[in-house]
PDB file of C-alpha atoms in Angstrom:
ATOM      1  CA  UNK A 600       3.732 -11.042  30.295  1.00  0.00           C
ATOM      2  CA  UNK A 601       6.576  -8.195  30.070  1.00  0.00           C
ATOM      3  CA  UNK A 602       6.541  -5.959  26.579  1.00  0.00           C
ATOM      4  CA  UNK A 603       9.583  -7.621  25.714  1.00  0.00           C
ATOM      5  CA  UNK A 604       8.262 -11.053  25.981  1.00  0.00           C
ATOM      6  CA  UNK A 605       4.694  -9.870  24.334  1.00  0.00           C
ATOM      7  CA  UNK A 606       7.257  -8.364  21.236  1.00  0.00           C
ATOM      8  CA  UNK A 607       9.188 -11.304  20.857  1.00  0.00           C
ATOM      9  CA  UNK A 608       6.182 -13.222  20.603  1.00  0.00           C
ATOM     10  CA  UNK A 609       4.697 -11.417  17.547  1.00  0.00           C
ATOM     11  CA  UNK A 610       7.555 -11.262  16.367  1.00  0.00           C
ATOM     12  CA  UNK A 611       8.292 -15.251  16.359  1.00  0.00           C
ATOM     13  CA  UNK A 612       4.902 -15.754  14.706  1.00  0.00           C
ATOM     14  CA  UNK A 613       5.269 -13.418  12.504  1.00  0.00           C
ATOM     15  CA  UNK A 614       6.250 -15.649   9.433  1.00  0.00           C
ATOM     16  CA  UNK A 615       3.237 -17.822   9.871  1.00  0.00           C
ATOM     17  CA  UNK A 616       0.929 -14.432  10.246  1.00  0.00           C
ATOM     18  CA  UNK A 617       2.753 -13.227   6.814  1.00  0.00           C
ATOM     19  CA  UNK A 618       2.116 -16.686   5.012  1.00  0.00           C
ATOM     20  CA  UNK A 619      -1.657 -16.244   5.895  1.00  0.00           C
ATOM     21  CA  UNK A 620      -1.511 -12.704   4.615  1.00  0.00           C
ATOM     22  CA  UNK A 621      -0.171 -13.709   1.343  1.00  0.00           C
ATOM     23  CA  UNK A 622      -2.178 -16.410   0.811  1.00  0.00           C
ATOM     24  CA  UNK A 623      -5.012 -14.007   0.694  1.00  0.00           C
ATOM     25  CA  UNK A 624      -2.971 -11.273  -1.340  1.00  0.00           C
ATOM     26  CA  UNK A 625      -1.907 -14.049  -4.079  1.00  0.00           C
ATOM     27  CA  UNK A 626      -5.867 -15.326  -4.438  1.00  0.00           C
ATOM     28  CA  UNK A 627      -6.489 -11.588  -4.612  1.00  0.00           C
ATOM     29  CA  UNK A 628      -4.614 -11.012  -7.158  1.00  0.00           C
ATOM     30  CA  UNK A 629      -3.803 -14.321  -9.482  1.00  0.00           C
ATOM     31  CA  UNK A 630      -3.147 -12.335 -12.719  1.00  0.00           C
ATOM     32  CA  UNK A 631      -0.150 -10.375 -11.363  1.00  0.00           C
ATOM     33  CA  UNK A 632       3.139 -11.396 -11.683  1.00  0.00           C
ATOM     34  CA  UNK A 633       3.827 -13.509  -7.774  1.00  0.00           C
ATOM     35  CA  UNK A 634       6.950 -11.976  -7.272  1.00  0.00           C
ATOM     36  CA  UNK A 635       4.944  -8.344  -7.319  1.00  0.00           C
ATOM     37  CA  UNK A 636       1.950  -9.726  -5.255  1.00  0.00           C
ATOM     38  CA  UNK A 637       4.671 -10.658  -2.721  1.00  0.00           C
ATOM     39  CA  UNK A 638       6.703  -7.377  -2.369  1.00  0.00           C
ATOM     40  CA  UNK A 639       2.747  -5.536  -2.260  1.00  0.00           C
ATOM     41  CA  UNK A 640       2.307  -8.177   0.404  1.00  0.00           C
ATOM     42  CA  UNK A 641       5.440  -7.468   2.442  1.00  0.00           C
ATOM     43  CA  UNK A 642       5.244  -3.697   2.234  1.00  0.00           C
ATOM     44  CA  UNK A 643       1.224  -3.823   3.237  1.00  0.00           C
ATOM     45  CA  UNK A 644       2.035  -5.985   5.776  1.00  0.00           C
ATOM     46  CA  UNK A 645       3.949  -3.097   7.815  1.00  0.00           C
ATOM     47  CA  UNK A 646       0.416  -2.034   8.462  1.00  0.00           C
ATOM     48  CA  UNK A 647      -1.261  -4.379  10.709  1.00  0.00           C
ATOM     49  CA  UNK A 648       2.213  -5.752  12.153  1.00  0.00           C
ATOM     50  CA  UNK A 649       2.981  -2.242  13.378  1.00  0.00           C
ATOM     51  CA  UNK A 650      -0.399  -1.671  14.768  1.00  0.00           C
ATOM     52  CA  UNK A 651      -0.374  -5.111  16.365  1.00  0.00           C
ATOM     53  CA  UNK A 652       3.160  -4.647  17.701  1.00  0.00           C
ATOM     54  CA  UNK A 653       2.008  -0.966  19.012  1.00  0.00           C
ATOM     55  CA  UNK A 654      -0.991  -1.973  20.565  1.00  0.00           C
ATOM     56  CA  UNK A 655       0.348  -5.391  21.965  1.00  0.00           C
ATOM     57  CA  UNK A 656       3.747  -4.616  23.548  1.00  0.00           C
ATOM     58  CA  UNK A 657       5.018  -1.231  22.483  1.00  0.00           C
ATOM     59  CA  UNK A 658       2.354   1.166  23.899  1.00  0.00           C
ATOM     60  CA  UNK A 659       1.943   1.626  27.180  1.00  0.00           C
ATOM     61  CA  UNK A 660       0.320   4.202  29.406  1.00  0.00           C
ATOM     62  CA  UNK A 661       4.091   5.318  30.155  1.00  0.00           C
ATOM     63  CA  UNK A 662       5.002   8.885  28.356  1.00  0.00           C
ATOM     64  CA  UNK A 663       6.970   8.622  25.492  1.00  0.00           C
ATOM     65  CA  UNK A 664      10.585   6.548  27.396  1.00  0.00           C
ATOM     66  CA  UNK A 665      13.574   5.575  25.566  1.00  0.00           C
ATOM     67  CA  UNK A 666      12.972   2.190  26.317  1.00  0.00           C
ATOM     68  CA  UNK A 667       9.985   1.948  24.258  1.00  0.00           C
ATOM     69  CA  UNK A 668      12.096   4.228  21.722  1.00  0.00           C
ATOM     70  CA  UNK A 669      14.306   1.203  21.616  1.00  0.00           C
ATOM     71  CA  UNK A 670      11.507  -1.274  20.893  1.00  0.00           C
ATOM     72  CA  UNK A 671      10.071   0.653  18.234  1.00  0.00           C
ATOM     73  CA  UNK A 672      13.457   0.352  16.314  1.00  0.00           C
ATOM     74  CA  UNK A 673      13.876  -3.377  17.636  1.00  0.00           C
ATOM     75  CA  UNK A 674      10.571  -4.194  15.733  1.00  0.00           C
ATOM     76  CA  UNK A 675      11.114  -2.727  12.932  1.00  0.00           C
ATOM     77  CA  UNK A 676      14.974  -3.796  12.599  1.00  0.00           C
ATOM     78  CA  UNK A 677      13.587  -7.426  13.228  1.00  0.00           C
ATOM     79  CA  UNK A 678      10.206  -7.934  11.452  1.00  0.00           C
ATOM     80  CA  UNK A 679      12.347  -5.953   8.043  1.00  0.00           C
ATOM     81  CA  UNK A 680      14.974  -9.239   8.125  1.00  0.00           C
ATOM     82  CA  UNK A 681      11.841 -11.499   8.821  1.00  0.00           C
ATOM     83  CA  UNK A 682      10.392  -9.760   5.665  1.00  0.00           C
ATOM     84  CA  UNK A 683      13.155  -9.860   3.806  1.00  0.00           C
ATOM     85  CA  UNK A 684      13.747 -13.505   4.753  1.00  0.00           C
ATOM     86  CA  UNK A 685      10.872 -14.293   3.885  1.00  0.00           C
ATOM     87  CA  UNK A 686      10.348 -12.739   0.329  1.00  0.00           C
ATOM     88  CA  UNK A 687      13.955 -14.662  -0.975  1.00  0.00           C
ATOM     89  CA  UNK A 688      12.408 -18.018   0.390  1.00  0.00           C
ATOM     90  CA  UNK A 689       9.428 -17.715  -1.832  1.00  0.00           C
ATOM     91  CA  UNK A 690      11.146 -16.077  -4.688  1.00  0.00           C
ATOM     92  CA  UNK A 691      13.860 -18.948  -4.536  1.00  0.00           C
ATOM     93  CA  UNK A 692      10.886 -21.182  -4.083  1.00  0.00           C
ATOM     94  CA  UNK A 693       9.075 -19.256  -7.193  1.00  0.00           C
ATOM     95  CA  UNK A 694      12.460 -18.239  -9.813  1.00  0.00           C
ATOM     96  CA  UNK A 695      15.421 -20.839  -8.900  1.00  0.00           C
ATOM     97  CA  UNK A 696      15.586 -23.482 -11.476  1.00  0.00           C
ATOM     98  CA  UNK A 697      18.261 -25.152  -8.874  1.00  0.00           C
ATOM     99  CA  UNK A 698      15.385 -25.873  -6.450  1.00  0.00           C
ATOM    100  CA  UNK A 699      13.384 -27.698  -9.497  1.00  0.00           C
ATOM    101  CA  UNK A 700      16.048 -29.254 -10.648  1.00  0.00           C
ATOM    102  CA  UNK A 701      16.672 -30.770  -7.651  1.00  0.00           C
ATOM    103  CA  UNK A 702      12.924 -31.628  -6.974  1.00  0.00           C
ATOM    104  CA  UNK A 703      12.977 -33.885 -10.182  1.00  0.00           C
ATOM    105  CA  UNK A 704      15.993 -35.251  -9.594  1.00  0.00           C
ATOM    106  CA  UNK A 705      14.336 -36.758  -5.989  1.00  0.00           C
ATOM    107  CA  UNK A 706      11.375 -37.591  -8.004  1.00  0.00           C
ATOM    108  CA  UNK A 707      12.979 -39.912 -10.835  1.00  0.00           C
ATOM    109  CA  UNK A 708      15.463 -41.107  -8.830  1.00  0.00           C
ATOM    110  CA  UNK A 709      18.218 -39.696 -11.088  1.00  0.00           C
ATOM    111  CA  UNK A 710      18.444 -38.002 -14.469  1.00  0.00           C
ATOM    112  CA  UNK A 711      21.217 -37.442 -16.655  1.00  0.00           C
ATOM    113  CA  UNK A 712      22.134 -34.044 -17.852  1.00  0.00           C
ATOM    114  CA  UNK A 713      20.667 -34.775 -21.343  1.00  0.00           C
ATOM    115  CA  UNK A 714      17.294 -34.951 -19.834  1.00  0.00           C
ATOM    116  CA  UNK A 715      17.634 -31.755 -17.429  1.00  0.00           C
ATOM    117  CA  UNK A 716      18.899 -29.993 -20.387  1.00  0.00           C
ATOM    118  CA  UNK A 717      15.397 -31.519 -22.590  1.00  0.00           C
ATOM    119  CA  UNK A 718      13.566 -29.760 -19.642  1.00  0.00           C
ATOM    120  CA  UNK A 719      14.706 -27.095 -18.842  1.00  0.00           C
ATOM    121  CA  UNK A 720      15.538 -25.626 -22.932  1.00  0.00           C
ATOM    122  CA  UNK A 721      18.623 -22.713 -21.925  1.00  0.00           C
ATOM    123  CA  UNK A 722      17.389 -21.040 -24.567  1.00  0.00           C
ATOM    124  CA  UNK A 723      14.305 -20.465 -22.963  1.00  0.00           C
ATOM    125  CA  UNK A 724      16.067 -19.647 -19.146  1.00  0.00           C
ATOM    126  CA  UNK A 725      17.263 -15.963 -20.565  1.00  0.00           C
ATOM    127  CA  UNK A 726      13.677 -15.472 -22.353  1.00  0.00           C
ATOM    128  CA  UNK A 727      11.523 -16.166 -19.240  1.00  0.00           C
ATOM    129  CA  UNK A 728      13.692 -14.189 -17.260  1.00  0.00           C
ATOM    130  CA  UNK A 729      13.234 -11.016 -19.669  1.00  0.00           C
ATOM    131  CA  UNK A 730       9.932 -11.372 -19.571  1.00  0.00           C
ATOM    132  CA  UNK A 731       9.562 -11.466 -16.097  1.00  0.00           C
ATOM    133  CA  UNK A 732      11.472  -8.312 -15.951  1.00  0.00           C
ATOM    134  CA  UNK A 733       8.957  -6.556 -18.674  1.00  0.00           C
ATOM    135  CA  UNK A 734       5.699  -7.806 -16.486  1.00  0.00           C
ATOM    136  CA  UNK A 735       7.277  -6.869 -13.394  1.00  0.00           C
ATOM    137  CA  UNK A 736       7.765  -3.434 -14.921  1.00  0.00           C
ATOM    138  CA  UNK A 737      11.499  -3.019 -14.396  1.00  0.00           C
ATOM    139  CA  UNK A 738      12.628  -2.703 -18.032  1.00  0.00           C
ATOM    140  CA  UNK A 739      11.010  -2.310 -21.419  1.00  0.00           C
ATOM    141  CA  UNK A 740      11.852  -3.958 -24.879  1.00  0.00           C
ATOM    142  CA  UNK A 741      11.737  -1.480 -27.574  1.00  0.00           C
ATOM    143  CA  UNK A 742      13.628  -2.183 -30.829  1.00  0.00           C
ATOM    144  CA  UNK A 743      14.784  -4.955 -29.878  1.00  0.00           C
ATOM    145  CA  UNK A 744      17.114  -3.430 -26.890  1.00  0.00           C
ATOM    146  CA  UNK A 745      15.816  -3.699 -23.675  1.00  0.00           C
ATOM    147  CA  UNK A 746      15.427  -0.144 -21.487  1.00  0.00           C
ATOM    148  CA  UNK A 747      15.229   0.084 -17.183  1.00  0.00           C
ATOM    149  CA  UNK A 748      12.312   1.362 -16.125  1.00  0.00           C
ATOM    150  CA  UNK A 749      11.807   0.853 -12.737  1.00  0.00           C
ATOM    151  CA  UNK A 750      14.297   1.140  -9.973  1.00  0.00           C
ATOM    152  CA  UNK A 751      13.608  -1.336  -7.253  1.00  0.00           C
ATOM    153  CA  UNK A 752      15.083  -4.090  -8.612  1.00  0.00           C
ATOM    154  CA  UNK A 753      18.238  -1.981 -10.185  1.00  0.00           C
ATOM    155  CA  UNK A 754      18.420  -0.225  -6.442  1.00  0.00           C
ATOM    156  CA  UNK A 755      18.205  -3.989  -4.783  1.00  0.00           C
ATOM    157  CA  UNK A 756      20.615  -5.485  -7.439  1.00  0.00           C
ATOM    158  CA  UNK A 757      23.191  -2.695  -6.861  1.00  0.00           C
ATOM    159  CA  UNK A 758      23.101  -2.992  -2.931  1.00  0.00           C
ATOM    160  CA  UNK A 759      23.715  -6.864  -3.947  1.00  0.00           C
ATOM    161  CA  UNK A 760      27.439  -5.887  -5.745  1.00  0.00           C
ATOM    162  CA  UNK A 761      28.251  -2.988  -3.480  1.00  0.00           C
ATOM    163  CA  UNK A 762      27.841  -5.941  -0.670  1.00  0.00           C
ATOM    164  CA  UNK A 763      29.552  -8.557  -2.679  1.00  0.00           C
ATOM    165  CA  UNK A 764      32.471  -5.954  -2.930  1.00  0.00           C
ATOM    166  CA  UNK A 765      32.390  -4.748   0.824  1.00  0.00           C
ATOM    167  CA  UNK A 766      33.087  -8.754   1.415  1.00  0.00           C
ATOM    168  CA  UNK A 767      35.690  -8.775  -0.393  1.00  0.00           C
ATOM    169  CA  UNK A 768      34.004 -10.925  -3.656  1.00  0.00           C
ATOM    170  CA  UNK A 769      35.613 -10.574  -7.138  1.00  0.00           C
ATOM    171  CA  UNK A 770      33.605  -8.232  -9.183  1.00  0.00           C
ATOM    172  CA  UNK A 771      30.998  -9.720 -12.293  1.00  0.00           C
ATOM    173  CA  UNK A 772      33.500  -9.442 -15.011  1.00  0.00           C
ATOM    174  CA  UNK A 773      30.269  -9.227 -17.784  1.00  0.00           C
ATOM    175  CA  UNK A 774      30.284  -5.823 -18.652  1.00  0.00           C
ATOM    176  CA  UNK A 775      28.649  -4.159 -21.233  1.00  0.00           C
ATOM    177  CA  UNK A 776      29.603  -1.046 -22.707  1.00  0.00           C
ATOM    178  CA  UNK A 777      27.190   2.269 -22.632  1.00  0.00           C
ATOM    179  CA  UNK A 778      26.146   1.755 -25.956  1.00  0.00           C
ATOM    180  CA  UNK A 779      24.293  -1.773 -25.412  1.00  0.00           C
ATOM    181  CA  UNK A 780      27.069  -3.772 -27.191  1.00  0.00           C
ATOM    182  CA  UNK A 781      29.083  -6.641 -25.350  1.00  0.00           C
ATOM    183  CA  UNK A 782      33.025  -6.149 -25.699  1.00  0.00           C
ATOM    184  CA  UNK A 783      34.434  -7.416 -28.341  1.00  0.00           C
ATOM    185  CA  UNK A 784      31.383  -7.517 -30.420  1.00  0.00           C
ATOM    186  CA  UNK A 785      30.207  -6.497 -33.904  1.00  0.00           C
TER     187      UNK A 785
END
């Protein structure tokens, strides 16, 4: 079997392999918040995917060639949209009230919106999703204002607009001004 073929390979089976990997990362760490257990996962898992990739198709007895050059960057340019693939499937999976929604709605049969609305309080939609934020550690509620602290999710959310605007998307017209108020309010 050529490198090529022996890369594509790992790289096909690659989602399964990362499935297995956080199986064992989410029993390992059930307290955590599973949205952190999976980016720990997905950034661990450069480990034995590199070493796997290196030692299965990338190294060769060959000096150092620009062809291998080229699969180095291949891998990594691949397995980081597998990755990334696969971390929005199981947040969607773990965060998107849609997906639920839609679950129960295939389980009753149909429901009216007076019954999704029961479930799912929208009070309580904001709420979860601040406090998912706090245990994640990407803000902080002090005083009843909530503070950033961490910056992956602020970096990831601003690559998100600066992509929606590069496409040509109409900005999010909810701003709020620097001192924490909304416009318009008291």
């Amino acid at each position: 079997m050529t490198p090529t073929a022996k890369l594509s390979l790992i790289l096909c089976v690659s989602p399964a392999l990362l499935l297995a990997l956080h199986i064992l990362f989410s029993r390992m760490n059930l307290k955590k918040p599973p949205q952190l257990v999976a980016i720990r996962m997905l950034l661990f898992s450069y480990i034995p995917f590199s070493l796997l990739a290196w030692f299965g198709a990338l190294n060769s007895s060959a000096p150092a060639s620009q062809e291998r050059l080229w699969g180095i960057f291949y891998f990594i340019a691949v397995y980081s949209c597998i990755a990334y693939a696969y971390f929005h499937v199981f947040n969607m999976s773990e965060t998107a009230r849609r997906v639920r929604i839609l679950h129960e709605i295939d389980k009753a049969g149909a429901l009216s919106a007076e019954h999704i609305i029961a479930v799912y309080g929208t009070t309580d939609i904001l709420s979860v999703r601040l406090e998912r934020l706090i245990s994640l550690g990407e803000m902080k509620k002090v005083d009843g204002r909530y503070y950033l602290t961490g910056k992956i999710l602020h970096l990831a959310a601003s690559l998100v607009m600066l992509w929606r605007s590069i496409l040509g998307f109409p900005p999010v017209t909810t701003e709020v001004k620097k001192g924490g108020t909304l416009p318009g309010s008291i």
